[in-house]
Short mmCIF file of C-alpha atoms and ligand atoms in Angstrom, two decimals:
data_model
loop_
_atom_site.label_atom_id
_atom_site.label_comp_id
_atom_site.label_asym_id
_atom_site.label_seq_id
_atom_site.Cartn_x
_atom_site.Cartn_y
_atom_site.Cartn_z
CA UNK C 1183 -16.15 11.10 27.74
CA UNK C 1184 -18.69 8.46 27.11
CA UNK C 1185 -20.03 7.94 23.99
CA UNK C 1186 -23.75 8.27 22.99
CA UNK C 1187 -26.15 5.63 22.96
CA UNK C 1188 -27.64 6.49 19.58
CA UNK C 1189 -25.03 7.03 16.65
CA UNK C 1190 -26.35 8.09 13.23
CA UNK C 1191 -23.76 6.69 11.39
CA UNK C 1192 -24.62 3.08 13.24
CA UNK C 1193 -28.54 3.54 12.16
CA UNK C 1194 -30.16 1.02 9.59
CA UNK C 1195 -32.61 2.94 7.75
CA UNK C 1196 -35.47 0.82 9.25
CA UNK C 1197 -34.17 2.33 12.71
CA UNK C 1198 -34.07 5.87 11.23
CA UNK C 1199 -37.20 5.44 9.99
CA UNK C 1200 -38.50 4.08 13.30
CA UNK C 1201 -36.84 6.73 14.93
CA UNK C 1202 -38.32 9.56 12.68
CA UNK C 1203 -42.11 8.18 13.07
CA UNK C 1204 -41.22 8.75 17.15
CA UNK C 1205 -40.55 12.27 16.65
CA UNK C 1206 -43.69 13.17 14.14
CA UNK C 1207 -41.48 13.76 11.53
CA UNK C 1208 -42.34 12.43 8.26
CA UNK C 1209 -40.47 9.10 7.43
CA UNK C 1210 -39.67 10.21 3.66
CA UNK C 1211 -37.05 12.20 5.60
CA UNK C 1212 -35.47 9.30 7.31
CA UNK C 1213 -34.31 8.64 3.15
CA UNK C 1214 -32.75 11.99 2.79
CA UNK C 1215 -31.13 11.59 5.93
CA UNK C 1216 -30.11 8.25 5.42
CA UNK C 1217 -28.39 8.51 1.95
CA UNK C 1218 -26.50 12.14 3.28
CA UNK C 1219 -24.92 9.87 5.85
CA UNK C 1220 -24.45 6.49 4.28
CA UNK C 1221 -23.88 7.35 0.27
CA UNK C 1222 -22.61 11.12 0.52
CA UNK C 1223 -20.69 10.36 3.72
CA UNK C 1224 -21.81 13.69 5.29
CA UNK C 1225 -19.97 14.09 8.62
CA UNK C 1226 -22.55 16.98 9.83
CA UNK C 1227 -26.16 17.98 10.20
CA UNK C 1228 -25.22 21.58 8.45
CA UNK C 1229 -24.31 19.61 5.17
CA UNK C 1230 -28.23 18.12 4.70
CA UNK C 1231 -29.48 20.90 2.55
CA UNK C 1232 -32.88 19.20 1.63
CA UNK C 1233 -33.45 18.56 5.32
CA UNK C 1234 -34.99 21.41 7.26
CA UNK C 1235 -33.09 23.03 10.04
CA UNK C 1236 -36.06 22.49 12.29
CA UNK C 1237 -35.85 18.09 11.61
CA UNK C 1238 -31.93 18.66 12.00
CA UNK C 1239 -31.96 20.38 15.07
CA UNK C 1240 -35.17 17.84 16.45
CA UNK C 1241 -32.88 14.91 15.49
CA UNK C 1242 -29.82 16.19 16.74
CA UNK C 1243 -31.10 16.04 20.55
CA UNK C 1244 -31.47 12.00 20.34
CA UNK C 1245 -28.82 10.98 17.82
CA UNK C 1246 -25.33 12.24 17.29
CA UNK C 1247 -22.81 11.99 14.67
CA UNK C 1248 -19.85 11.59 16.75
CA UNK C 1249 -17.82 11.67 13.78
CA UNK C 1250 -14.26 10.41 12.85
CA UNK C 1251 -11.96 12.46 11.78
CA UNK C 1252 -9.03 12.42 9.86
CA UNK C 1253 -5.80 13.77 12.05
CA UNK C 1254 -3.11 12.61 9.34
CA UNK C 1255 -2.50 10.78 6.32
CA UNK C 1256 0.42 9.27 4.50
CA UNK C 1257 1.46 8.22 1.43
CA UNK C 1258 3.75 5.50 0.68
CA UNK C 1259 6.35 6.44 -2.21
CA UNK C 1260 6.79 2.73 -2.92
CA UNK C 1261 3.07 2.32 -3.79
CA UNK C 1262 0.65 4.88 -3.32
CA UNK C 1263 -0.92 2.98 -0.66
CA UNK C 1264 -2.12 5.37 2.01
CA UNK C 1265 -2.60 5.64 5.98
CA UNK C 1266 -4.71 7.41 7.88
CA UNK C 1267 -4.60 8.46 11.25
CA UNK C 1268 -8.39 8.42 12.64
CA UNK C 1269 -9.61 10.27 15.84
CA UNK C 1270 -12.75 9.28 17.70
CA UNK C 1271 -15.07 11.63 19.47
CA UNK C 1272 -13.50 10.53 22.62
CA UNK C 1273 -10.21 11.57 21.09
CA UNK C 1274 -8.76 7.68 20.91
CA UNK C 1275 -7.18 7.33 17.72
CA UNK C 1276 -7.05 4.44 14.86
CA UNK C 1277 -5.52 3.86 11.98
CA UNK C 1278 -7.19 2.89 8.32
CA UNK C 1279 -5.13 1.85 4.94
CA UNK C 1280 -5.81 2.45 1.58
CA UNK C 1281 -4.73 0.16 -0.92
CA UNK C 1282 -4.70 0.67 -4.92
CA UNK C 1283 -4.66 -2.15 -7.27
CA UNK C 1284 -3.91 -2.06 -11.18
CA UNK C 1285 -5.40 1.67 -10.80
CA UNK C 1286 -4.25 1.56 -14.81
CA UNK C 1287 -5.54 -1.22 -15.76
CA UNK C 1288 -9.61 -2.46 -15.81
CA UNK C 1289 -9.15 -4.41 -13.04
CA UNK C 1290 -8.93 -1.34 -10.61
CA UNK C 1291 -9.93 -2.15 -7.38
CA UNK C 1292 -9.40 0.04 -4.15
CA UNK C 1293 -9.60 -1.33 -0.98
CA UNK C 1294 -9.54 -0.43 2.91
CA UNK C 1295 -8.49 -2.35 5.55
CA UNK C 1296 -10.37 -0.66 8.40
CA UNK C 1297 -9.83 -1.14 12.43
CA UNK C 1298 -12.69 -2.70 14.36
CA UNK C 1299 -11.43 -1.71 17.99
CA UNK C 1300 -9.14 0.98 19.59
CA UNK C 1301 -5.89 -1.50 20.42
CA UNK C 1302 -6.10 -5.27 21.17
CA UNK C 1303 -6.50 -8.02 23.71
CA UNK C 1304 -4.68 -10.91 21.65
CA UNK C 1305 -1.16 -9.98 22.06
CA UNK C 1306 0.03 -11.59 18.91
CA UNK C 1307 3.93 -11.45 19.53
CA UNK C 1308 4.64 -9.72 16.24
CA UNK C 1309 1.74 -7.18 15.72
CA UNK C 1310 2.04 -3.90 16.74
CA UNK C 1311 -1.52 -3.33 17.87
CA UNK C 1312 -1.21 -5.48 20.34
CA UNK C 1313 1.60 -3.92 22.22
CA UNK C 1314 -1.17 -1.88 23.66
CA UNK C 1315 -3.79 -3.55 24.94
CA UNK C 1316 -7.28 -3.10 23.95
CA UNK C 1317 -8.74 -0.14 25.13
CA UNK C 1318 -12.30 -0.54 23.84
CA UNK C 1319 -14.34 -1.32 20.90
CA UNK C 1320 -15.58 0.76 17.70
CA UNK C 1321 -19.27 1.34 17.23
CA UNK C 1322 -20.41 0.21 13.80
CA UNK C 1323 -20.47 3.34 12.48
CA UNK C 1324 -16.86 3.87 13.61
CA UNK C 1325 -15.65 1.53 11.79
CA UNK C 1326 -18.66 2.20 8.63
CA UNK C 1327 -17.43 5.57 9.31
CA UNK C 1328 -13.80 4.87 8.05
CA UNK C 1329 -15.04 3.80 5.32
CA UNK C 1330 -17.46 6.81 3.98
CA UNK C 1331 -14.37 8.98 5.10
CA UNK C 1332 -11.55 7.62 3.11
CA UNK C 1333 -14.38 7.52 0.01
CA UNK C 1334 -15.02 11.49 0.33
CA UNK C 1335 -11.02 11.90 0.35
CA UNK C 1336 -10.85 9.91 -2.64
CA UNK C 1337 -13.78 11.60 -4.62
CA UNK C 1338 -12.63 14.46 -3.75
CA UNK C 1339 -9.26 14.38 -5.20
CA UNK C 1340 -10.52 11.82 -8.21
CA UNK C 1341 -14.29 11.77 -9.33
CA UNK C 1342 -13.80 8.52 -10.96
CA UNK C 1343 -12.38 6.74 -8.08
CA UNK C 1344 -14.42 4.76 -5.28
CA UNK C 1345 -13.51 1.78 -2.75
CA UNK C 1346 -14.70 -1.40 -4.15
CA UNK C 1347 -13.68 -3.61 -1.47
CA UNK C 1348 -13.33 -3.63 2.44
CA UNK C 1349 -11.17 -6.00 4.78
CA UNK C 1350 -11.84 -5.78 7.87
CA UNK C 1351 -8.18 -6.51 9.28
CA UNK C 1352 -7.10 -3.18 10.48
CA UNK C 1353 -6.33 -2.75 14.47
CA UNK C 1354 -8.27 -4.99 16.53
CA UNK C 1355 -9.67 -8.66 16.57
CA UNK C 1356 -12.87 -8.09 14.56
CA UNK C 1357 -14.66 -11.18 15.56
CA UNK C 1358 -13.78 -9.91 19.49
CA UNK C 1359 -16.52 -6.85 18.58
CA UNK C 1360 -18.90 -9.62 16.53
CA UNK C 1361 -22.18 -7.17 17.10
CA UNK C 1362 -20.49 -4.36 16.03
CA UNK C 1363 -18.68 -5.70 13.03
CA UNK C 1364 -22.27 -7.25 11.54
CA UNK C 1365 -24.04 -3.76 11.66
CA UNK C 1366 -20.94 -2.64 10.11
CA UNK C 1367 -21.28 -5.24 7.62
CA UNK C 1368 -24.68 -4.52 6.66
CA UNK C 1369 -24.73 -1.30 7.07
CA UNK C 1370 -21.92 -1.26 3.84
CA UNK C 1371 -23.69 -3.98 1.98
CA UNK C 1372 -26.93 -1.76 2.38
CA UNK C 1373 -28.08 -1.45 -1.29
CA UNK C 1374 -29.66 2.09 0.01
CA UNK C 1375 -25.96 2.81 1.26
CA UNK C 1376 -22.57 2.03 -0.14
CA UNK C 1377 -23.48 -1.72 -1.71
CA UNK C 1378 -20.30 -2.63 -1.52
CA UNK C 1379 -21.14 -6.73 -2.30
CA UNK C 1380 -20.62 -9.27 0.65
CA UNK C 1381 -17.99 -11.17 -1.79
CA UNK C 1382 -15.99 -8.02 -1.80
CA UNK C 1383 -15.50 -8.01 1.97
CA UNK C 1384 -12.88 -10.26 4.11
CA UNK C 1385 -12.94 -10.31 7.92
CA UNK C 1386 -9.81 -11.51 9.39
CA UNK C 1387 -9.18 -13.64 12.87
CA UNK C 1388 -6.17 -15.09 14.44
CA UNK C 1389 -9.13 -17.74 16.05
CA UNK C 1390 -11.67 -16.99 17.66
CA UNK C 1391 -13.23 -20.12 17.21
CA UNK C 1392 -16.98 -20.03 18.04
CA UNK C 1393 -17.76 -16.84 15.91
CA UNK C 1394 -15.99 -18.44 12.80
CA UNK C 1395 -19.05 -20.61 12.75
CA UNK C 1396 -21.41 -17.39 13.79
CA UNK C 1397 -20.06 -15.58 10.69
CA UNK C 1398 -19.96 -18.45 8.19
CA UNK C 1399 -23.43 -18.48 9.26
CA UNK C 1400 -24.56 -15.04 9.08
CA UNK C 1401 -22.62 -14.06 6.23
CA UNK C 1402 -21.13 -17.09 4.13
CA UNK C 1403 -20.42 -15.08 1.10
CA UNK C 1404 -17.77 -13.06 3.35
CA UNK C 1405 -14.57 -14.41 2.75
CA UNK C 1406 -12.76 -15.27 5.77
CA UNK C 1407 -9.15 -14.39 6.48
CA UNK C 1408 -7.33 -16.91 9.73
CA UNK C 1409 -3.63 -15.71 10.68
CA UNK C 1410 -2.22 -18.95 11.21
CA UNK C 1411 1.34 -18.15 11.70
CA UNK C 1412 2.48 -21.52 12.83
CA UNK C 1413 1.53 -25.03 11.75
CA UNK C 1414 2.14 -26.53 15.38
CA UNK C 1415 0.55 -25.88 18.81
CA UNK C 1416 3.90 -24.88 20.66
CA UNK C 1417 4.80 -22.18 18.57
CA UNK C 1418 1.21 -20.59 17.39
CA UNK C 1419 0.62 -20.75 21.06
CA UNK C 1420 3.77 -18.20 21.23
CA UNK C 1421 2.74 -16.19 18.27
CA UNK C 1422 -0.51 -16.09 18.61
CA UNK C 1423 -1.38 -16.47 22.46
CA UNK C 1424 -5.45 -17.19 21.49
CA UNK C 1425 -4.04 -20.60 20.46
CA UNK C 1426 -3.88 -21.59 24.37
CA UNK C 1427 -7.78 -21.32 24.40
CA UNK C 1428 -8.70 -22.51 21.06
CA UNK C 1429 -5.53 -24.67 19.63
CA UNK C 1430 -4.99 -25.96 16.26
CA UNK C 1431 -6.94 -29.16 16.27
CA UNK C 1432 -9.91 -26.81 17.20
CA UNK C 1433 -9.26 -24.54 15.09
CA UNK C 1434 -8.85 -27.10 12.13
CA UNK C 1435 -12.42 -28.62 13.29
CA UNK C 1436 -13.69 -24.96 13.03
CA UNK C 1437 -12.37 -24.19 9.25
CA UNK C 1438 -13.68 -27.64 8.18
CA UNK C 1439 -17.12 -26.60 9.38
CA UNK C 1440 -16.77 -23.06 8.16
CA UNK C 1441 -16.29 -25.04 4.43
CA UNK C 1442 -18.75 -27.29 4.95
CA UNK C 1443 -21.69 -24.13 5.60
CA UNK C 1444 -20.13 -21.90 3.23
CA UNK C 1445 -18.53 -23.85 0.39
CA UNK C 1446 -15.98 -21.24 0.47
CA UNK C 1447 -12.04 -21.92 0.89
CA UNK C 1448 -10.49 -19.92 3.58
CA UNK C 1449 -6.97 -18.01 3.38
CA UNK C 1450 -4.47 -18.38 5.66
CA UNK C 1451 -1.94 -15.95 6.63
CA UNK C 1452 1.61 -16.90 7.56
CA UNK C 1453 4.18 -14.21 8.73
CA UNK C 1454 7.31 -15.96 7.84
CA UNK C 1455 9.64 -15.31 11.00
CA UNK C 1456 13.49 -15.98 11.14
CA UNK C 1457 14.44 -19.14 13.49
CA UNK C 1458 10.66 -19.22 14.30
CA UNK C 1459 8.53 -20.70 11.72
CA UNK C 1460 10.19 -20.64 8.44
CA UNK C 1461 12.27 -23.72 8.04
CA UNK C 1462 11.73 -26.64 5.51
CA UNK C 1463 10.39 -28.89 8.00
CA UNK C 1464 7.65 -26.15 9.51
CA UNK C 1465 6.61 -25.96 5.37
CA UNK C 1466 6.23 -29.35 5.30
CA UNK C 1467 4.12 -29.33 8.74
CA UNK C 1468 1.84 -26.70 7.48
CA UNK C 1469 1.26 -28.44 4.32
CA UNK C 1470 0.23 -31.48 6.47
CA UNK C 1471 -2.07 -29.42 8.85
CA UNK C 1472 -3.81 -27.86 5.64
CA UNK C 1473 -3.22 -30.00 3.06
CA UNK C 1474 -6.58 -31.54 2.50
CA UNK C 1475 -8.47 -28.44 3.09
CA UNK C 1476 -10.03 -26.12 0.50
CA UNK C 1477 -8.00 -23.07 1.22
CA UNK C 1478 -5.03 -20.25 -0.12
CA UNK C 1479 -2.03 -19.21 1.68
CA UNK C 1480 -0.78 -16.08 1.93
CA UNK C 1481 2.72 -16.06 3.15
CA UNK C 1482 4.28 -12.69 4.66
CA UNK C 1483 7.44 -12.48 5.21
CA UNK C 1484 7.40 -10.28 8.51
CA UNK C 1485 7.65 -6.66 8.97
CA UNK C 1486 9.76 -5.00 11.28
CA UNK C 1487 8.49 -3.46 14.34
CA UNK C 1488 11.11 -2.44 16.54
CA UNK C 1489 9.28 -3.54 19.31
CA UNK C 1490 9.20 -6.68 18.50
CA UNK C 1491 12.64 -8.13 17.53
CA UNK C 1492 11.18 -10.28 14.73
CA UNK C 1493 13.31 -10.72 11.28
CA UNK C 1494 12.18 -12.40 8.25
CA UNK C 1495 14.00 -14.81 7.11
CA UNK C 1496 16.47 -14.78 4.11
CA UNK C 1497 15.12 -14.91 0.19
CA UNK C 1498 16.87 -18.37 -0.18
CA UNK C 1499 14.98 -19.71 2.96
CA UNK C 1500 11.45 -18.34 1.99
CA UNK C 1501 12.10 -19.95 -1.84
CA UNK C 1502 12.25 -22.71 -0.10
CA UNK C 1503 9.16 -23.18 2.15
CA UNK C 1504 7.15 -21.92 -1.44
CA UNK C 1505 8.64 -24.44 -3.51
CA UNK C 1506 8.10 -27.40 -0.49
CA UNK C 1507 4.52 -25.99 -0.56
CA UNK C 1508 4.08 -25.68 -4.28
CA UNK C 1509 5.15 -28.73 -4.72
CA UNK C 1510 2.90 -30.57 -2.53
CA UNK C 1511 -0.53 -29.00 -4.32
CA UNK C 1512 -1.10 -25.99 -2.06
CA UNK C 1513 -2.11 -22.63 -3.75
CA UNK C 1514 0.43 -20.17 -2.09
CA UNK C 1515 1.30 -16.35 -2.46
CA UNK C 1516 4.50 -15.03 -1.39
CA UNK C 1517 1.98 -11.36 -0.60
CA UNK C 1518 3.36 -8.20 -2.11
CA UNK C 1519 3.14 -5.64 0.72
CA UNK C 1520 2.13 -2.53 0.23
CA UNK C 1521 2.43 0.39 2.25
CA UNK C 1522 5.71 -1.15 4.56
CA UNK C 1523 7.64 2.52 4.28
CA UNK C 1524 5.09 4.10 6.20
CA UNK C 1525 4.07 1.51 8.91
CA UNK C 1526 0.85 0.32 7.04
CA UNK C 1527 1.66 -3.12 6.39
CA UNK C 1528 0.44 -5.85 8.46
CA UNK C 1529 0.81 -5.99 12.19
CA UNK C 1530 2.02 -2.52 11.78
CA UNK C 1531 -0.44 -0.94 12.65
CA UNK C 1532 -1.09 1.22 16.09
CA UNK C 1533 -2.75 3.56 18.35
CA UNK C 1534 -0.56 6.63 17.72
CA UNK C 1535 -0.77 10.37 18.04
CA UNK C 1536 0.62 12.86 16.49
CA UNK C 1537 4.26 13.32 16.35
CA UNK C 1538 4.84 9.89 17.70
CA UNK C 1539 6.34 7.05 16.05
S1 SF4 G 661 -2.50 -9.40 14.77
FE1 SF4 G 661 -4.64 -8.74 14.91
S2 SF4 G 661 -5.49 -10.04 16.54
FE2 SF4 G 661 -3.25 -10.14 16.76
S3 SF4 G 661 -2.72 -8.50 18.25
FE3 SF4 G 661 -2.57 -7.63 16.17
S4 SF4 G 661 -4.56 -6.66 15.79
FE4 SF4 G 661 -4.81 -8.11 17.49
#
């Protein structure tokens, strides 16, 4: 099945109201319409009761919903955090997580880490998504959509809750679907829609160098997210193949130019890997690589896909590569994970139906 050209969850409200002028119907409706599908998070025509069924059904012939839909969900016993199995119209499936933060406390934050594309190209050698491939990518309001769904879960189960912050570092290279991802951007940030602030959203890449500069551009009050993985060119190239096209000392020039626009630091990711790239003397490479550059590192030690064959390395090893950090100025995080008993942690994410896995 192919999917339609027009989706209503992909529409700014300028194109809705464009769109509702073409068809003689007054624009005032393009409003209602607008805030059913972007604020309520309606998933069908039937559910806009101050929209007549005559504008519905006139609509209906030139737009479509093609809605997600949530298969499954799981919740981790560990942490609460949650996974949710997605399907599309053309019954590919993603995966979304839910993450809950000091719920307790008044810092509560809730945040989802949506998918951007059904699998991936880059083949990182311990991520999960990319054992498949990439099979195509997510309209904006696919991935919007993931959003507005997980948000009517939670309000339905807890009036009081609502997400507060969106990374965009579920399946898929987000910066490989660039048009897609900026709708998908805007389209949350929309002050009409979910205004979910620009500061509260992080798009992740393992390097794909020329959009870093597009998005520091269009969006500089995004924060960006690089999975680094390996402070030298033969191993990243290993770990993270993309590194043959666009290798470190690219990279590097990229991030400094990315600062220099933005005056935002960037975070680096580092799965720490067994044998691979957790010794004292890659720590003290990586400190050299980023040493002089405004940034935070998040280290990881690795999950296990079976896939894979990756191990993380023992506590006494990653104490180490901290403390050689620490100690040379670097702001590091060893990253709690969340959501590792039920496959929702980093790079564990994939394109899985039901009753696999
Ligand atoms: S880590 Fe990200 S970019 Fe790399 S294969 Fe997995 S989904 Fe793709």
């Amino acid at each position: 099945m192919s999917l339609p050209l027009l989706l209503l969850r992909s529409l700014y409200l300028t194109e809705l109201q464009q769109l509702c002028q073409n068809q003689a119907i007054p624009r005032f409706r393009a409003g209602q319409i607008y805030t059913w599908v972007q604020v309520k998070g309606v998933a069908d025509w039937e559910e806009m009761s101050n929209v007549p069924l005559a504008i519905r059904e006139k609509l209906s012939q030139v737009v479509e919903f093609a809605p997600v839909q949530i298969l499954r969900s799981q919740t981790s016993r560990r942490d609460g955090t949650r996974k949710y199995l997605f399907e599309l119209a053309d019954q590919q499936t993603v995966e979304t997580v839910l993450m809950l933060y000091d719920r307790a406390k008044a810092r509560d934050r809730a945040t989802v880490c949506v998918s951007t594309q059904v699998g991936c190209a880059m083949k990182c050698a311990f991520c999960a998504t990319g054992l498949t491939g990439l099979v195509r990518n997510l309209a904006a309001g696919e991935i919007v959509g993931q959003v507005l769904d997980v948000q009517r879960v939670m309000r339905r189960e807890d009036t009081d809750a609502g997400i507060t912050n969106v990374v965009f570092m579920g399946m898929g290279e987000p910066l490989q679907n660039y048009a897609n991802l900026s709708r998908a951007i805007n389209l949350l940030n929309s002050t009409q829609g979910q205004n979910i602030g620009m500061r509260r959203m992080t798009v992740s890449t393992c390097g794909v160098v020329p959009r870093i500069i597009d998005l520091a551009r269009d969006f500089p009050q995004i924060t960006l997210a690089i999975s680094l993985h390996a402070p030298r060119d033969a191993v990243r190239d290993r770990l993270v193949p993309i590194n043959r096209h666009y290798p470190l000392q690219e990279l590097m020039t990229a991030c400094r130019k990315y600062i220099e626009i933005t005056n935002k630091r960037i975070t680096f990711e580092y799965a720490l890997i067994k044998g691979v790239n957790s010794s004292a003397q890659d720590a003290r490479d990586l400190s050299a690589l980023l040493g002089n550059l405004q940034c935070h590192l998040n280290l990881i030690p690795v999950n296990s896909v079976q896939e894979t064959g990756l191990t993380r390395p023992a506590a006494a090893e990653t104490k180490e590569f901290v403390r050689i950090l620490t100690a040379a100025g670097m702001e590091v995080t060893l990253r709690e994970e969340k959501g590792t008993d039920i496959d929702a942690a980093c790079g564990q994410l994939r394109k899985r139906q039901d009753g696999e896995g």
